[in-house]
Amino acid sequence: MKASAIAHSNIALIKYWGRSRNHDPNLNIPSNDSVSMTKYGLTDDIHLQTHTTIEFSDNYQEDTANLDGAVLVGRNMDRILRVIDPLRKYADVDAKFKMMSKNDFPTQAGLASSSSGFAALAIATVNALGIHFTKEEISKYARLGSGSAARSIHGGFVYWNKGSSHETSFAQQICGPNEFDMNAVIAIVHEGKKEVTSDVGHNLAHTSPFDAVRIQRSEEQAKEIKKAILSDAFAKVGETAEENCKYMHAVMMTSTPPLYYWSPETLRLIRSTQKIRKEGLECYFTIDAGPNVHYFCRPEDTLELQKMLEKIEGVSKTIPVKPARDSQVVKKHLF
Ligand code: DP6
């Protein structure tokens, strides 16, 4: 009863920010549909993926989990149990588990490590327990660990239907990694841990007077962007993603207490986008719950964009990415 999986992180084009207040907050049912691109890092050492091995055995006296060499306890272990316990129950298994996980990128650097982490955990657990689930079903369990992980089960471009219950809130693929020509370049300005986790932010979103407007527009934009992806309308995809990102940050900044994730370098990058576009390179930005900036571009512009971003003051590193394939089971175990 041992299995391993590799999952990739994802970047949202239409953001999930805030949980539905009509449901148990532990279910991570979002207030709106969201859309993302699953990412494969194009550098030699950073593919933006998590590799996880889990084993269930009567030989284990207790559940243990280890991420990048550190034993997980408290809230981190609770989130893992939120995924594993219902699956263990479903499979009618009592055995304890040992889990080991490795990220090939810095944990919590605003690079969405939880999306790949909980996707890899859900896939490995389902397989170790011998459960036959579709990807959509696995997506529901990944969601219990981290909302955005629901989307990382699939590769390419992904739509998470908010649903209205555990059974109906899951992600589906819009199209595979080779069906829409879009890459991204991540401009890193800060690699430290997030000051306020998304988890806290999700609970504050409703305190912003702009929350309802963002939710309504996001619902419309999710449908618009899906259509644009399927008709290869790159400009429409980029413009919609950029607009949606600004809505989310407007909600963050106007919550009580307010959340300011941008640093001065973030604003410098936002302003540079207009200049880069004027120089003829078509690109669009998005920013998650942190100061780093993702730029979407056509694949042939990736290298040029990377060079341009590296010249901007405050950018310590850039990571080019392309759409990843589905996250999946692998034979290589970590123990
Ligand atoms: C800003 O709840 O999935 O990235 O707290 O890291 O588990 P964690 O994140 P999650 O929230 C994601 C928030 C976001 C937007 C998005 O990915 O849709």
Coordinates of C-alpha atoms and ligand atoms in Angstrom, one line a residue:
M1 CA 0.0 0.0 0.0
K2 CA 2.6 2.4 -1.2
A3 CA 2.4 4.9 -4.0
S4 CA 4.2 8.1 -5.3
A5 CA 3.0 11.0 -7.5
I6 CA 4.3 14.1 -9.1
A7 CA 2.1 17.2 -9.3
H8 CA 2.8 20.7 -10.7
S9 CA 1.8 24.0 -9.3
N10 CA -0.6 26.3 -11.1
I11 CA -1.1 30.0 -11.6
A12 CA -4.7 31.3 -11.6
L13 CA -5.9 33.4 -14.5
I14 CA -9.2 33.9 -12.7
K15 CA -8.6 33.9 -9.0
Y16 CA -10.1 32.0 -6.1
W17 CA -10.2 34.4 -3.2
G18 CA -12.7 33.8 -0.5
R19 CA -14.8 30.7 0.5
S20 CA -18.5 30.4 0.1
R21 CA -20.0 31.4 3.5
N22 CA -22.9 29.0 3.1
H23 CA -20.7 25.9 3.5
D24 CA -18.4 24.4 6.1
P25 CA -15.2 26.4 5.7
N26 CA -13.2 23.2 5.9
L27 CA -14.6 22.1 2.5
N28 CA -12.9 25.0 0.7
I29 CA -15.9 25.6 -1.5
P30 CA -15.0 28.9 -3.3
S31 CA -17.2 31.9 -3.9
N32 CA -16.6 31.8 -7.6
D33 CA -15.4 29.6 -10.5
S34 CA -11.7 30.0 -11.3
V35 CA -9.3 29.2 -14.1
S36 CA -5.6 28.3 -14.2
M37 CA -2.6 27.2 -16.1
T38 CA -0.7 24.2 -14.6
K39 CA 3.0 25.1 -14.8
Y40 CA 6.1 23.2 -15.8
G41 CA 9.3 25.1 -15.0
L42 CA 11.7 25.3 -17.9
T43 CA 14.9 25.6 -16.0
D44 CA 17.2 22.6 -15.3
D45 CA 16.6 22.5 -11.5
I46 CA 13.1 24.1 -11.0
H47 CA 10.1 22.4 -12.6
L48 CA 7.7 23.8 -10.0
Q49 CA 6.6 20.3 -8.9
T50 CA 6.1 18.2 -5.8
H51 CA 7.1 14.6 -5.5
T52 CA 5.2 12.7 -2.8
T53 CA 5.4 9.1 -1.5
I54 CA 2.8 7.7 0.9
E55 CA 2.6 4.2 2.5
F56 CA -0.1 2.8 4.7
S57 CA 1.0 -0.1 6.9
D58 CA 0.1 -1.8 10.2
N59 CA 3.7 -1.5 11.1
Y60 CA 3.4 2.2 11.6
Q61 CA 2.4 3.2 15.2
E62 CA 1.3 6.7 14.2
D63 CA 0.7 9.0 11.1
T64 CA 3.8 10.9 10.1
A65 CA 4.5 13.4 7.4
N66 CA 7.7 15.0 6.2
L67 CA 8.1 17.9 3.8
D68 CA 11.6 18.8 2.5
G69 CA 13.2 17.2 5.6
A70 CA 10.9 18.9 8.2
V71 CA 8.4 16.9 10.2
L72 CA 4.9 18.4 9.8
V73 CA 2.9 19.1 12.9
G74 CA -0.1 21.3 14.0
R75 CA -2.0 23.1 11.2
N76 CA 0.2 21.6 8.5
M77 CA -0.5 18.0 9.6
D78 CA -4.2 18.9 10.1
R79 CA -4.5 19.9 6.4
I80 CA -2.9 16.6 5.4
L81 CA -5.3 14.7 7.5
R82 CA -8.2 16.6 5.9
V83 CA -7.3 14.9 2.6
I84 CA -6.3 11.5 3.9
D85 CA -8.9 10.7 6.6
P86 CA -11.9 10.8 4.3
L87 CA -10.0 8.6 1.7
R88 CA -8.9 6.2 4.4
K89 CA -12.5 6.0 5.6
Y90 CA -13.8 5.5 2.0
A91 CA -11.3 2.6 1.5
D92 CA -12.1 1.2 4.9
V93 CA -8.5 1.2 5.9
D94 CA -7.3 1.6 9.5
A95 CA -3.6 1.5 9.0
K96 CA -1.4 4.5 9.8
F97 CA 0.7 6.2 7.1
K98 CA 4.2 7.5 6.5
M99 CA 4.3 10.4 4.0
M100 CA 7.4 12.1 2.5
S101 CA 7.3 15.0 0.1
K102 CA 9.8 17.1 -1.8
N103 CA 9.3 20.4 -3.6
D104 CA 11.8 21.4 -6.2
F105 CA 11.2 25.1 -5.4
P106 CA 11.0 27.2 -2.2
T107 CA 8.0 26.4 -0.1
Q108 CA 5.6 29.3 0.4
A109 CA 7.5 31.8 -1.8
G110 CA 4.3 32.8 -3.5
L111 CA 5.0 30.0 -6.0
A112 CA 1.9 28.1 -4.9
S113 CA 3.6 25.1 -3.3
S114 CA 0.3 24.0 -1.7
S115 CA -1.4 23.5 -5.1
S116 CA 1.2 20.9 -6.2
G117 CA 1.6 19.5 -2.7
F118 CA -2.0 18.6 -2.1
A119 CA -2.5 17.5 -5.6
A120 CA 0.4 15.1 -5.3
L121 CA -0.8 13.9 -1.9
A122 CA -4.4 13.2 -3.2
I123 CA -3.1 11.3 -6.2
A124 CA -0.6 9.2 -4.2
T125 CA -3.1 8.5 -1.4
V126 CA -5.9 7.3 -3.8
N127 CA -3.4 5.0 -5.5
A128 CA -1.8 3.7 -2.3
L129 CA -5.3 2.8 -1.0
G130 CA -6.3 1.1 -4.2
I131 CA -9.2 3.4 -4.9
H132 CA -10.4 3.7 -8.5
F133 CA -11.3 7.4 -8.9
T134 CA -11.5 9.6 -12.0
K135 CA -9.3 12.8 -12.0
E136 CA -12.4 14.9 -11.2
E137 CA -13.1 12.8 -8.1
I138 CA -9.4 13.1 -7.0
S139 CA -9.7 16.8 -7.5
K140 CA -12.4 17.0 -4.8
Y141 CA -10.0 15.5 -2.2
A142 CA -7.1 17.7 -3.3
R143 CA -9.4 20.6 -2.7
L144 CA -9.8 19.6 1.0
G145 CA -6.1 20.3 1.6
S146 CA -5.9 23.5 -0.5
G147 CA -8.5 25.0 -2.8
S148 CA -6.1 25.7 -5.7
A149 CA -4.8 22.1 -5.5
A150 CA -8.1 21.0 -7.0
R151 CA -6.9 22.5 -10.3
S152 CA -3.4 21.0 -10.2
I153 CA -4.7 17.4 -10.8
H154 CA -5.0 18.3 -14.5
G155 CA -2.4 19.7 -16.9
G156 CA -2.8 22.5 -19.4
F157 CA -5.6 24.9 -18.8
V158 CA -8.1 24.1 -16.0
Y159 CA -11.6 25.3 -14.9
W160 CA -12.7 24.8 -11.3
N161 CA -16.5 24.8 -11.1
K162 CA -17.2 26.2 -7.7
G163 CA -20.2 23.8 -7.2
S164 CA -22.4 23.8 -4.1
S165 CA -21.2 20.8 -2.1
H166 CA -18.2 18.5 -1.7
E167 CA -19.5 16.3 -4.5
T168 CA -20.0 19.2 -7.0
S169 CA -16.9 21.3 -6.4
F170 CA -14.1 20.0 -8.6
A171 CA -11.8 21.0 -11.5
Q172 CA -12.0 19.9 -15.2
Q173 CA -9.5 20.4 -18.0
I174 CA -10.3 23.1 -20.6
C175 CA -7.6 21.9 -22.9
G176 CA -4.3 20.1 -22.8
P177 CA -0.8 21.7 -22.6
N178 CA -0.3 21.8 -26.3
E179 CA -3.6 23.1 -27.3
F180 CA -3.2 26.8 -26.4
D181 CA 0.1 28.5 -27.0
M182 CA 0.9 30.4 -23.9
N183 CA 3.9 30.4 -21.6
A184 CA 4.7 32.5 -18.5
V185 CA 7.8 34.0 -17.0
I186 CA 7.8 34.4 -13.2
A187 CA 9.7 37.5 -12.0
I188 CA 10.9 36.8 -8.4
V189 CA 11.4 39.8 -6.2
H190 CA 11.2 38.2 -2.9
E191 CA 11.6 34.5 -1.9
G192 CA 10.6 34.6 1.8
K193 CA 7.5 33.2 3.4
K194 CA 4.2 34.9 2.9
E195 CA 3.3 37.4 5.7
V196 CA -0.3 36.4 5.7
T197 CA -1.4 33.0 4.3
S198 CA -4.1 32.7 1.7
D199 CA -6.0 30.7 4.3
V200 CA -6.4 33.8 6.5
G201 CA -7.1 36.0 3.4
H202 CA -10.0 33.7 2.2
N203 CA -11.7 34.5 5.5
L204 CA -11.3 38.2 5.2
A205 CA -12.5 38.7 1.6
H206 CA -16.1 39.2 2.6
T207 CA -15.1 42.2 4.7
S208 CA -14.3 44.2 1.6
P209 CA -17.0 46.4 0.0
F210 CA -15.8 45.2 -3.4
D211 CA -16.1 41.5 -2.6
A212 CA -19.5 41.0 -4.2
V213 CA -18.5 42.9 -7.4
R214 CA -15.3 40.8 -7.7
I215 CA -17.3 37.6 -7.3
Q216 CA -19.9 38.5 -9.9
R217 CA -17.3 39.7 -12.4
S218 CA -15.1 36.7 -11.8
E219 CA -18.0 34.4 -12.6
E220 CA -18.4 36.1 -15.9
Q221 CA -14.7 36.3 -16.6
A222 CA -14.2 32.6 -15.9
K223 CA -16.6 31.8 -18.7
E224 CA -15.2 34.4 -21.0
I225 CA -11.6 33.3 -20.6
K226 CA -12.5 29.7 -21.1
K227 CA -14.0 30.6 -24.5
A228 CA -11.0 32.8 -25.3
I229 CA -8.6 29.9 -24.5
L230 CA -10.5 27.5 -26.7
S231 CA -10.5 30.1 -29.6
D232 CA -6.8 30.9 -29.2
A233 CA -7.6 34.6 -28.4
F234 CA -4.4 35.4 -26.6
A235 CA -5.0 39.1 -26.0
K236 CA -8.4 38.5 -24.6
V237 CA -7.0 35.8 -22.2
G238 CA -4.2 38.1 -21.1
E239 CA -6.4 41.2 -20.7
T240 CA -9.0 39.3 -18.7
A241 CA -6.5 37.7 -16.4
E242 CA -4.8 41.0 -15.7
E243 CA -8.1 42.7 -14.9
N244 CA -9.2 39.8 -12.6
C245 CA -5.9 40.0 -10.7
K246 CA -6.5 43.7 -10.1
Y247 CA -9.9 43.0 -8.7
M248 CA -8.5 40.4 -6.3
H249 CA -5.8 42.8 -5.0
A250 CA -8.5 45.6 -4.7
V251 CA -10.4 43.2 -2.4
M252 CA -7.3 42.3 -0.5
M253 CA -6.3 45.9 0.1
T254 CA -9.8 46.9 1.2
S255 CA -10.4 44.0 3.6
T256 CA -10.5 44.6 7.4
P257 CA -7.6 44.3 8.3
P258 CA -6.2 45.1 4.8
L259 CA -3.8 42.8 3.1
Y260 CA -1.0 44.5 1.0
Y261 CA 0.9 41.7 -0.8
W262 CA 2.8 44.0 -3.2
S263 CA 6.3 45.4 -2.5
P264 CA 7.7 48.5 -4.3
E265 CA 9.3 46.1 -6.8
T266 CA 5.9 44.6 -7.6
L267 CA 4.5 48.0 -8.6
R268 CA 7.7 48.7 -10.6
L269 CA 7.0 45.5 -12.5
I270 CA 3.3 46.4 -13.1
R271 CA 4.4 49.8 -14.5
S272 CA 7.1 48.2 -16.7
T273 CA 4.4 46.0 -18.3
Q274 CA 3.1 49.0 -20.3
K275 CA 6.6 49.8 -21.5
I276 CA 7.3 46.2 -22.5
R277 CA 4.0 46.1 -24.5
K278 CA 4.8 49.5 -26.2
E279 CA 8.1 48.0 -27.3
G280 CA 6.2 45.4 -29.1
L281 CA 6.3 42.3 -26.8
E282 CA 2.7 41.3 -26.0
C283 CA 2.5 40.2 -22.3
Y284 CA 0.1 40.4 -19.4
F285 CA 0.7 40.2 -15.7
T286 CA -0.9 38.5 -12.8
I287 CA 0.0 38.4 -9.1
D288 CA -1.1 35.9 -6.4
A289 CA -1.0 36.4 -2.6
G290 CA 2.6 37.6 -2.6
P291 CA 4.9 40.1 -4.3
N292 CA 6.2 38.1 -7.2
V293 CA 4.7 38.7 -10.7
H294 CA 3.8 36.2 -13.4
Y295 CA 3.8 37.4 -17.0
F296 CA 1.9 35.5 -19.7
C297 CA 3.4 35.5 -23.2
R298 CA 3.4 33.6 -26.4
P299 CA 6.0 30.7 -26.3
E300 CA 8.2 32.3 -28.9
D301 CA 8.6 35.5 -26.8
T302 CA 9.6 33.7 -23.6
L303 CA 13.4 34.2 -23.8
E304 CA 13.1 37.8 -24.9
L305 CA 10.7 38.6 -22.1
Q306 CA 12.9 36.9 -19.5
K307 CA 15.8 39.1 -20.6
M308 CA 13.7 42.2 -20.4
L309 CA 12.4 41.3 -16.9
E310 CA 15.9 40.5 -15.6
K311 CA 17.0 44.1 -16.3
I312 CA 14.3 45.5 -14.1
E313 CA 15.6 46.7 -10.7
G314 CA 14.7 44.4 -7.8
V315 CA 14.1 41.3 -9.9
S316 CA 16.4 38.7 -8.4
K317 CA 15.5 35.8 -10.6
T318 CA 13.2 34.8 -13.4
I319 CA 11.6 31.3 -14.0
P320 CA 10.2 30.5 -17.4
V321 CA 7.3 28.1 -17.5
K322 CA 5.1 26.3 -20.0
P323 CA 1.8 24.5 -19.5
A324 CA 2.5 21.2 -17.7
R325 CA 0.9 17.8 -18.4
D326 CA -1.4 16.1 -16.0
S327 CA -0.1 15.4 -12.5
Q328 CA 0.4 11.6 -12.2
V329 CA 1.5 8.5 -10.4
V330 CA 5.3 7.8 -10.7
K331 CA 7.3 4.6 -10.0
K332 CA 10.1 6.3 -8.1
H333 CA 9.5 6.3 -4.3
L334 CA 11.1 8.7 -1.9
F335 CA 11.6 6.0 0.8
Ligands
DP6_1 C1 -4.2 33.9 -4.6 O1 -6.2 28.4 -0.5 O2 -5.4 27.5 -2.7 O3 -3.4 31.8 -5.3 O4 -3.5 28.9 1.2 O5 -1.7 28.4 -0.4 O6 -3.5 26.7 0.1 P1 -3.1 28.1 0.0 O7 -3.9 28.7 -1.2 P2 -5.3 28.5 -1.7 O8 -5.6 30.0 -2.4 C2 -5.1 30.4 -3.6 C3 -5.2 31.9 -3.7 C4 -4.6 32.5 -4.9 C5 -5.5 32.5 -6.1 C6 -5.7 31.2 -6.8 O9 -4.8 30.3 -6.9 O10 -6.8 31.0 -7.4

